[in-house]
Short mmCIF file of C-alpha atoms in Angstrom, two decimals:
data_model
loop_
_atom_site.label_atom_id
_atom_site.label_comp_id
_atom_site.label_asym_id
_atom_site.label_seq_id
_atom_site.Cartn_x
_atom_site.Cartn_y
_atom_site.Cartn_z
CA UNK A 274 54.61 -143.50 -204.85
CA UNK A 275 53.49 -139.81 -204.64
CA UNK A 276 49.11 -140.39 -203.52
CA UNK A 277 48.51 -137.74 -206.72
CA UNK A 278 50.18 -140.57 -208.78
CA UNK A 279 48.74 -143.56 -207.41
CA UNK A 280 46.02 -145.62 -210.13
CA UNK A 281 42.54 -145.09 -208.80
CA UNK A 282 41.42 -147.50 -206.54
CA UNK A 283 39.56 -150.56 -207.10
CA UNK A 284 37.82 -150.42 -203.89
CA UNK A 285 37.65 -147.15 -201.46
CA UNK A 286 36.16 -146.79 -197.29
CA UNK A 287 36.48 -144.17 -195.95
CA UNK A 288 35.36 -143.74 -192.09
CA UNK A 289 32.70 -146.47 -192.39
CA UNK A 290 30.48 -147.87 -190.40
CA UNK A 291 27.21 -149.96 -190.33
CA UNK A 292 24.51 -150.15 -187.73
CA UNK A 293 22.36 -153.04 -187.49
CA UNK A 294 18.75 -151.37 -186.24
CA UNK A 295 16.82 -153.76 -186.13
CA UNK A 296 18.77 -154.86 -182.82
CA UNK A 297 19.08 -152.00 -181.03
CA UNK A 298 21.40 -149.79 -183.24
CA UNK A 299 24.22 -152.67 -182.93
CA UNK A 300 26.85 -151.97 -184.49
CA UNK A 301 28.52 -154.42 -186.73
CA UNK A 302 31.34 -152.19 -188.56
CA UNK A 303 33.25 -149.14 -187.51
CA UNK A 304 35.64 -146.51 -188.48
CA UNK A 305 36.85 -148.46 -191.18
CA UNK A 306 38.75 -147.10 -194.16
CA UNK A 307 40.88 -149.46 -196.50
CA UNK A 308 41.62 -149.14 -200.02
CA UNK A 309 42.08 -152.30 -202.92
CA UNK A 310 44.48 -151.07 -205.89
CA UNK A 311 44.25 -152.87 -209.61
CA UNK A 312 45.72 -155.78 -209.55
CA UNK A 313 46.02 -156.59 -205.19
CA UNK A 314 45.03 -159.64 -204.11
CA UNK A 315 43.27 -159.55 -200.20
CA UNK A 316 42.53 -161.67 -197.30
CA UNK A 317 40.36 -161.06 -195.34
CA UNK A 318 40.21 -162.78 -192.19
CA UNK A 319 38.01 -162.53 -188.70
CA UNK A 320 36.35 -164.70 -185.96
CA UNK A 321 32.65 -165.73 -186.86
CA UNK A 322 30.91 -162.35 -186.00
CA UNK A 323 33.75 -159.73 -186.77
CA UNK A 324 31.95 -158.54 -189.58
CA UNK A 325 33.62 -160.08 -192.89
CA UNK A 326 30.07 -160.86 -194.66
CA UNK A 327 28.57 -157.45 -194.02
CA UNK A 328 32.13 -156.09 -195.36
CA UNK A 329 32.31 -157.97 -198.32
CA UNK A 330 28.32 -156.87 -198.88
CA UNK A 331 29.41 -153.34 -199.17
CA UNK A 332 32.02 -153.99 -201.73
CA UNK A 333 30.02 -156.12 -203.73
CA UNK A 334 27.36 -153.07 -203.86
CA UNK A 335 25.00 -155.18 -202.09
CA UNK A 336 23.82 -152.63 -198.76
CA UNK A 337 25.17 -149.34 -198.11
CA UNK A 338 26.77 -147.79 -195.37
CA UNK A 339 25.39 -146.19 -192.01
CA UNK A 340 28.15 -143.81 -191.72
CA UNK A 341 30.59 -142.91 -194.08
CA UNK A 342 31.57 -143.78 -197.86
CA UNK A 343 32.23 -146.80 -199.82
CA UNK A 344 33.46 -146.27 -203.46
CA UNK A 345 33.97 -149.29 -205.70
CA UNK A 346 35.10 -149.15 -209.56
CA UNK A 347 35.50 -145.36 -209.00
CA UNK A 348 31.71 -144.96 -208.25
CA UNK A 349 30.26 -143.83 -204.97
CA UNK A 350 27.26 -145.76 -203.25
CA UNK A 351 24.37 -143.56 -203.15
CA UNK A 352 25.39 -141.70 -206.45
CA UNK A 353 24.85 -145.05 -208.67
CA UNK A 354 22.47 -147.46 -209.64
CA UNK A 355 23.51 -150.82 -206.96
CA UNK A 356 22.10 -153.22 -209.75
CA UNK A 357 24.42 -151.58 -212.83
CA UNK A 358 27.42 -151.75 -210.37
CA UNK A 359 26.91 -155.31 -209.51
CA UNK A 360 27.00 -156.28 -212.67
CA UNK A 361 30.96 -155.06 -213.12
CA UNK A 362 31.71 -156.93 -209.97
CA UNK A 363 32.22 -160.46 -209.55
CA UNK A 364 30.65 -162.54 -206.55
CA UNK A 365 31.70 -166.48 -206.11
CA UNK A 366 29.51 -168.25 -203.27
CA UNK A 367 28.57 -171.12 -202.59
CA UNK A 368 24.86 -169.40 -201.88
CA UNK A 369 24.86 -168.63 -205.15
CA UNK A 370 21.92 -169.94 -207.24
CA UNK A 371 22.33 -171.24 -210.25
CA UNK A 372 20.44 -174.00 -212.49
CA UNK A 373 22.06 -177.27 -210.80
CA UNK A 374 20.71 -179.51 -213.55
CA UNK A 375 22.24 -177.22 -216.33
CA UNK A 376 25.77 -178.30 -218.00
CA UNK A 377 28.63 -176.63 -216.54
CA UNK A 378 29.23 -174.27 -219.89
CA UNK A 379 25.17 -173.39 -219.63
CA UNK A 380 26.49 -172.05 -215.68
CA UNK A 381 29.08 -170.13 -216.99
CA UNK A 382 26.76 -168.94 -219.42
CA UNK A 383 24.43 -167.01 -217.12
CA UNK A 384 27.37 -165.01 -216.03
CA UNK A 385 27.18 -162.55 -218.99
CA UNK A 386 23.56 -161.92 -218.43
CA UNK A 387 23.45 -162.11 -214.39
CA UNK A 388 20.78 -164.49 -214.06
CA UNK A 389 20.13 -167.65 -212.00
CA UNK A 390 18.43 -169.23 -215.78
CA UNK A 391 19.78 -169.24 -218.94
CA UNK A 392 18.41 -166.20 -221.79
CA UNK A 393 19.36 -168.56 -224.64
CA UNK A 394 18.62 -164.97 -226.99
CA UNK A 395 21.44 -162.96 -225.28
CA UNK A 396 24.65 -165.44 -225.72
CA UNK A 397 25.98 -165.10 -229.28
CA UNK A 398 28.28 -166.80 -230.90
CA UNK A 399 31.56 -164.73 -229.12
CA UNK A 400 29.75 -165.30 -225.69
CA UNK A 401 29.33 -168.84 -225.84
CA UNK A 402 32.76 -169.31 -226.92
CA UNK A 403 33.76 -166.82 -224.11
CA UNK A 404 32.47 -169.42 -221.52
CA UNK A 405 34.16 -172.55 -223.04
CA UNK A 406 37.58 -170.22 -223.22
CA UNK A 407 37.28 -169.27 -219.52
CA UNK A 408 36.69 -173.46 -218.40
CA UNK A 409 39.87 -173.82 -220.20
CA UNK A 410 41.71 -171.09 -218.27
CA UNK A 411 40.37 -172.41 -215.23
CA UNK A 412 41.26 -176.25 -215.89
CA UNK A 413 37.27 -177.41 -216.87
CA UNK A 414 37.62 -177.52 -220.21
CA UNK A 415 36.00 -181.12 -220.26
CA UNK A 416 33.75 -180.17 -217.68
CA UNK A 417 31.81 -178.33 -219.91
CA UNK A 418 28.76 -180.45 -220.60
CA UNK A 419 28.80 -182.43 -217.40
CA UNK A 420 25.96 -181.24 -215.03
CA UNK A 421 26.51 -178.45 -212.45
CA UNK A 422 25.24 -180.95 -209.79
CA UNK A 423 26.84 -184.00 -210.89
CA UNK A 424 30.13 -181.88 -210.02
CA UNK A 425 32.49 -182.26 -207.24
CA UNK A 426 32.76 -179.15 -204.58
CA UNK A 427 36.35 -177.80 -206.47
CA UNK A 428 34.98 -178.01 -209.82
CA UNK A 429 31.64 -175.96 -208.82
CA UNK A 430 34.01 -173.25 -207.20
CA UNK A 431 36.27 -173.15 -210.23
CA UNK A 432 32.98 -173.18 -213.00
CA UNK A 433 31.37 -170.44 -210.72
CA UNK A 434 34.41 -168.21 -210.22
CA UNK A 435 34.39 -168.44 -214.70
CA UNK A 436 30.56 -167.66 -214.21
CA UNK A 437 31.71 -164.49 -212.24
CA UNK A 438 34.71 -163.74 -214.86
CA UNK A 439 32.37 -163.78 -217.91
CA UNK A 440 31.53 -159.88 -217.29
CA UNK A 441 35.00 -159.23 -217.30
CA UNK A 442 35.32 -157.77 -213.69
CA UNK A 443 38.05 -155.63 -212.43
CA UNK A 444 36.86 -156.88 -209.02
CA UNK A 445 36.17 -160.31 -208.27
CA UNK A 446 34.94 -161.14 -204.74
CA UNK A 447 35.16 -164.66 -203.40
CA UNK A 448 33.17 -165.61 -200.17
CA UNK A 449 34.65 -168.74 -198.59
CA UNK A 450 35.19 -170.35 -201.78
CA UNK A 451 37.37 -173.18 -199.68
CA UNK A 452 34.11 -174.19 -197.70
CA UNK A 453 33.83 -177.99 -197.29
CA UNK A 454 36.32 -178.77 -199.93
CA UNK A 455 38.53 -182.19 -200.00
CA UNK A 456 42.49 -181.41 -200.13
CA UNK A 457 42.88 -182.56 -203.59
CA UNK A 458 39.84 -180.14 -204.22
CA UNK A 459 41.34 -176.82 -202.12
CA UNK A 460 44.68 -177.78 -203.75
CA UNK A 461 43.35 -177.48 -207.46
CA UNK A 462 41.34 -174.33 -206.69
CA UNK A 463 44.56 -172.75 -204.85
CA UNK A 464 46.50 -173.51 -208.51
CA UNK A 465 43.33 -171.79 -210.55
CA UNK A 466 43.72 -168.81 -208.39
CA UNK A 467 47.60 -167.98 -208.95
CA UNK A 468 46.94 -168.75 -212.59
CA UNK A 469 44.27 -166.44 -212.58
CA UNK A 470 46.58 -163.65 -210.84
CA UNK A 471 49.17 -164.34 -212.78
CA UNK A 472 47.03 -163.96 -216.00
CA UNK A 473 45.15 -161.28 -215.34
CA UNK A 474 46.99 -158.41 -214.28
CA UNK A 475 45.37 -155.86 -213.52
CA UNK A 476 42.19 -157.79 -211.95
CA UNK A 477 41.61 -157.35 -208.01
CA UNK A 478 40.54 -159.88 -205.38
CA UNK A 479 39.09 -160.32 -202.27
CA UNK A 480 38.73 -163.72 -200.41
CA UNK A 481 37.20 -164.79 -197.07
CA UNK A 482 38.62 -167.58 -195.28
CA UNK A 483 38.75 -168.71 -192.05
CA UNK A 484 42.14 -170.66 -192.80
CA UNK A 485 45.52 -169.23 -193.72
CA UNK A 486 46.30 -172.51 -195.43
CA UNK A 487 43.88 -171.76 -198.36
CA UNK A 488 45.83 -168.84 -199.23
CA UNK A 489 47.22 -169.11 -202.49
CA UNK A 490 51.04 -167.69 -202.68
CA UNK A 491 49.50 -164.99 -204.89
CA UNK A 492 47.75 -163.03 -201.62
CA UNK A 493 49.15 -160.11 -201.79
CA UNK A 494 47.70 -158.07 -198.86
CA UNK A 495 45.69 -159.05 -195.93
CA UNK A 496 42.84 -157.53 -193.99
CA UNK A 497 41.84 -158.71 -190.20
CA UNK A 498 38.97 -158.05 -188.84
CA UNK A 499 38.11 -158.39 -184.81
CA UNK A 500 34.60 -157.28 -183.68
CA UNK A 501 33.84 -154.86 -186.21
CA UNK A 502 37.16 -152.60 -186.31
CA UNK A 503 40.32 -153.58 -188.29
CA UNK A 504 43.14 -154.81 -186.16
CA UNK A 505 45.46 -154.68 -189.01
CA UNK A 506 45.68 -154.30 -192.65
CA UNK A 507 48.49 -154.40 -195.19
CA UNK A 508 50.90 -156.52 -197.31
CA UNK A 509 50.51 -159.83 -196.43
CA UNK A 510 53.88 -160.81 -194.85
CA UNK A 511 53.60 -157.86 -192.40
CA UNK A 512 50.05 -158.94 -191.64
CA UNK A 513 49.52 -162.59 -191.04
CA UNK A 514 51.87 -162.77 -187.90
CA UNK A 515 51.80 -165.01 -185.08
CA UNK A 516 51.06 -161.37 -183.12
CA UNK A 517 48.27 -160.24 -185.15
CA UNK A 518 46.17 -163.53 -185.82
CA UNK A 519 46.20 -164.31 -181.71
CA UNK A 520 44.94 -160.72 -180.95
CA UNK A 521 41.88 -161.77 -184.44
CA UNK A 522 40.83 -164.93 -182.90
CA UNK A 523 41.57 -164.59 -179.14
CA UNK A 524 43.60 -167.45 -178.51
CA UNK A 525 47.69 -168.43 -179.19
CA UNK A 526 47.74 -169.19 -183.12
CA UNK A 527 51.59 -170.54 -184.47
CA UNK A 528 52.36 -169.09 -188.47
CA UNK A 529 54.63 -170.15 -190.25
CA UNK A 530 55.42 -170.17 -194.33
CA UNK A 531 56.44 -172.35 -196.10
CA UNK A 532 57.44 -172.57 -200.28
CA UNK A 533 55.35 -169.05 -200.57
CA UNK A 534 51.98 -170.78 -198.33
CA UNK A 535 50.87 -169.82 -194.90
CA UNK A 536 49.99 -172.52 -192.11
CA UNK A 537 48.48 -171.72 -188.61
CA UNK A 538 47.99 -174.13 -185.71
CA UNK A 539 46.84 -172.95 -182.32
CA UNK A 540 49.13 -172.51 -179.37
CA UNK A 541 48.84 -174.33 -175.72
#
């Protein structure tokens, strides 16, 4: 496609990099320039240390950059307000806080206002019914009054990634959302995410994982990391080699695919 043509980009870096001061001027990213189109669906994958978190900070107009720029939703860091652009992108962590003893729906709730309690005065009628819609489309429907903490560690992913979707992102951002889940757990949330692509178009994603097997068969590009610089970035097949993950974690890693899901074991 002719670059004049192309749809403007979800996320844009351009030369970036981030120094960490306090320690010396460290530096934690560098020279790194990628670019997330409407409707791609990203990995992105490093060693503990290679700089995923502060990455996924600058997208989620969280810190800015040292060096270089970082547009996201078409506006520029440094030429926008950080708190109005957070609110049209969506975050899903398991840091997250949100009102454990509140019913799932009350969760979701908080999404269309941003906060970690519930301002009863702000969720009309169409809001309210906005958050039970959005359990449905993520399989909670009859989660909905059920207490956030008397759910398992799927369900709270899936209820906080409709939390996120209630401000109707065109970026959603999802920050290990696998961590310490069961297989029947990872499994369901894998299913929710391909639904969600599948559904939705024209919305982008970014997810952080350690493990190629909680890649849903919707990943459509892939982004590694290795000590602050990207070792390779791209559509997914042409990415997530046996080649490329080795040289990411420093050791022989096996890939294979299987029915549209990666798997990676580590060579002898």
């Amino acid at each position: 496609m002719d670059e004049t043509r192309k749809p403007r980009a979800v996320v844009a870096l351009r030369e970036v990099a981030v120094h960490r001061r306090t320690t010396g001027q460290e530096i934690v990213l560098d020279g790194i320039n990628w670019r997330v189109g409407p409707g791609e669906h990203w990995a992105l994958l490093g060693a503990n240390g290679a700089g995923k978190t502060t990455l996924l900070r600058l997208i989620g107009a969280v810190m800015y950059p040292t060096t270089g720029t970082v547009e996201v939703l078409g506006d520029r860091l440094g030429r926008i307000d950080m708190r109005e652009l957070r609110a049209r992108v969506g975050l899903v962590s398991a840091a997250q806080k949100v009102p454990l003893d509140a019913t799932a729906h009350t969760v979701v709730l908080t999404g269309a206002t941003g906060t970690v309690a519930p301002l009863w005065g702000k969720y009309d009628t169409a809001t309210r019914e906005r958050a039970h819609v959005l359990l449905a489309e993520l399989g909670c429907k009859e989660l909905a009054e059920r207490r956030f903490s008397d759910c398992s560690g799927g369900q709270r992913a899936r209820i906080l990634i409709c939390r996120a979707l209630m401000a109707d992102p065109s970026l959603l951002l999802l920050d290990e959302p696998f961590n310490a889940l069961d297989l029947p757990s990872r499994e369901d949330l894998v299913d929710s995410l391909c639904q969600l692509a599948a559904d939705r178009a024209h919305l982008a994603t970014v997810t952080v994982t350690h493990h190629l097997e909680e890649l849903p068969p919707s990943t459509s590009h892939a982004y590694l990391l290795r000590e602050g610089r990207e070792l390779a970035s791209g559509p997914a097949d042409s990415v997530l080699t046996a080649q490329n993950m080795t040289l990411c974690f420093g050791r022989p890693v096996h890939v294979a695919r299987h029915d549209g899901r990666w798997y990676a074991r580590s060579g002898r």
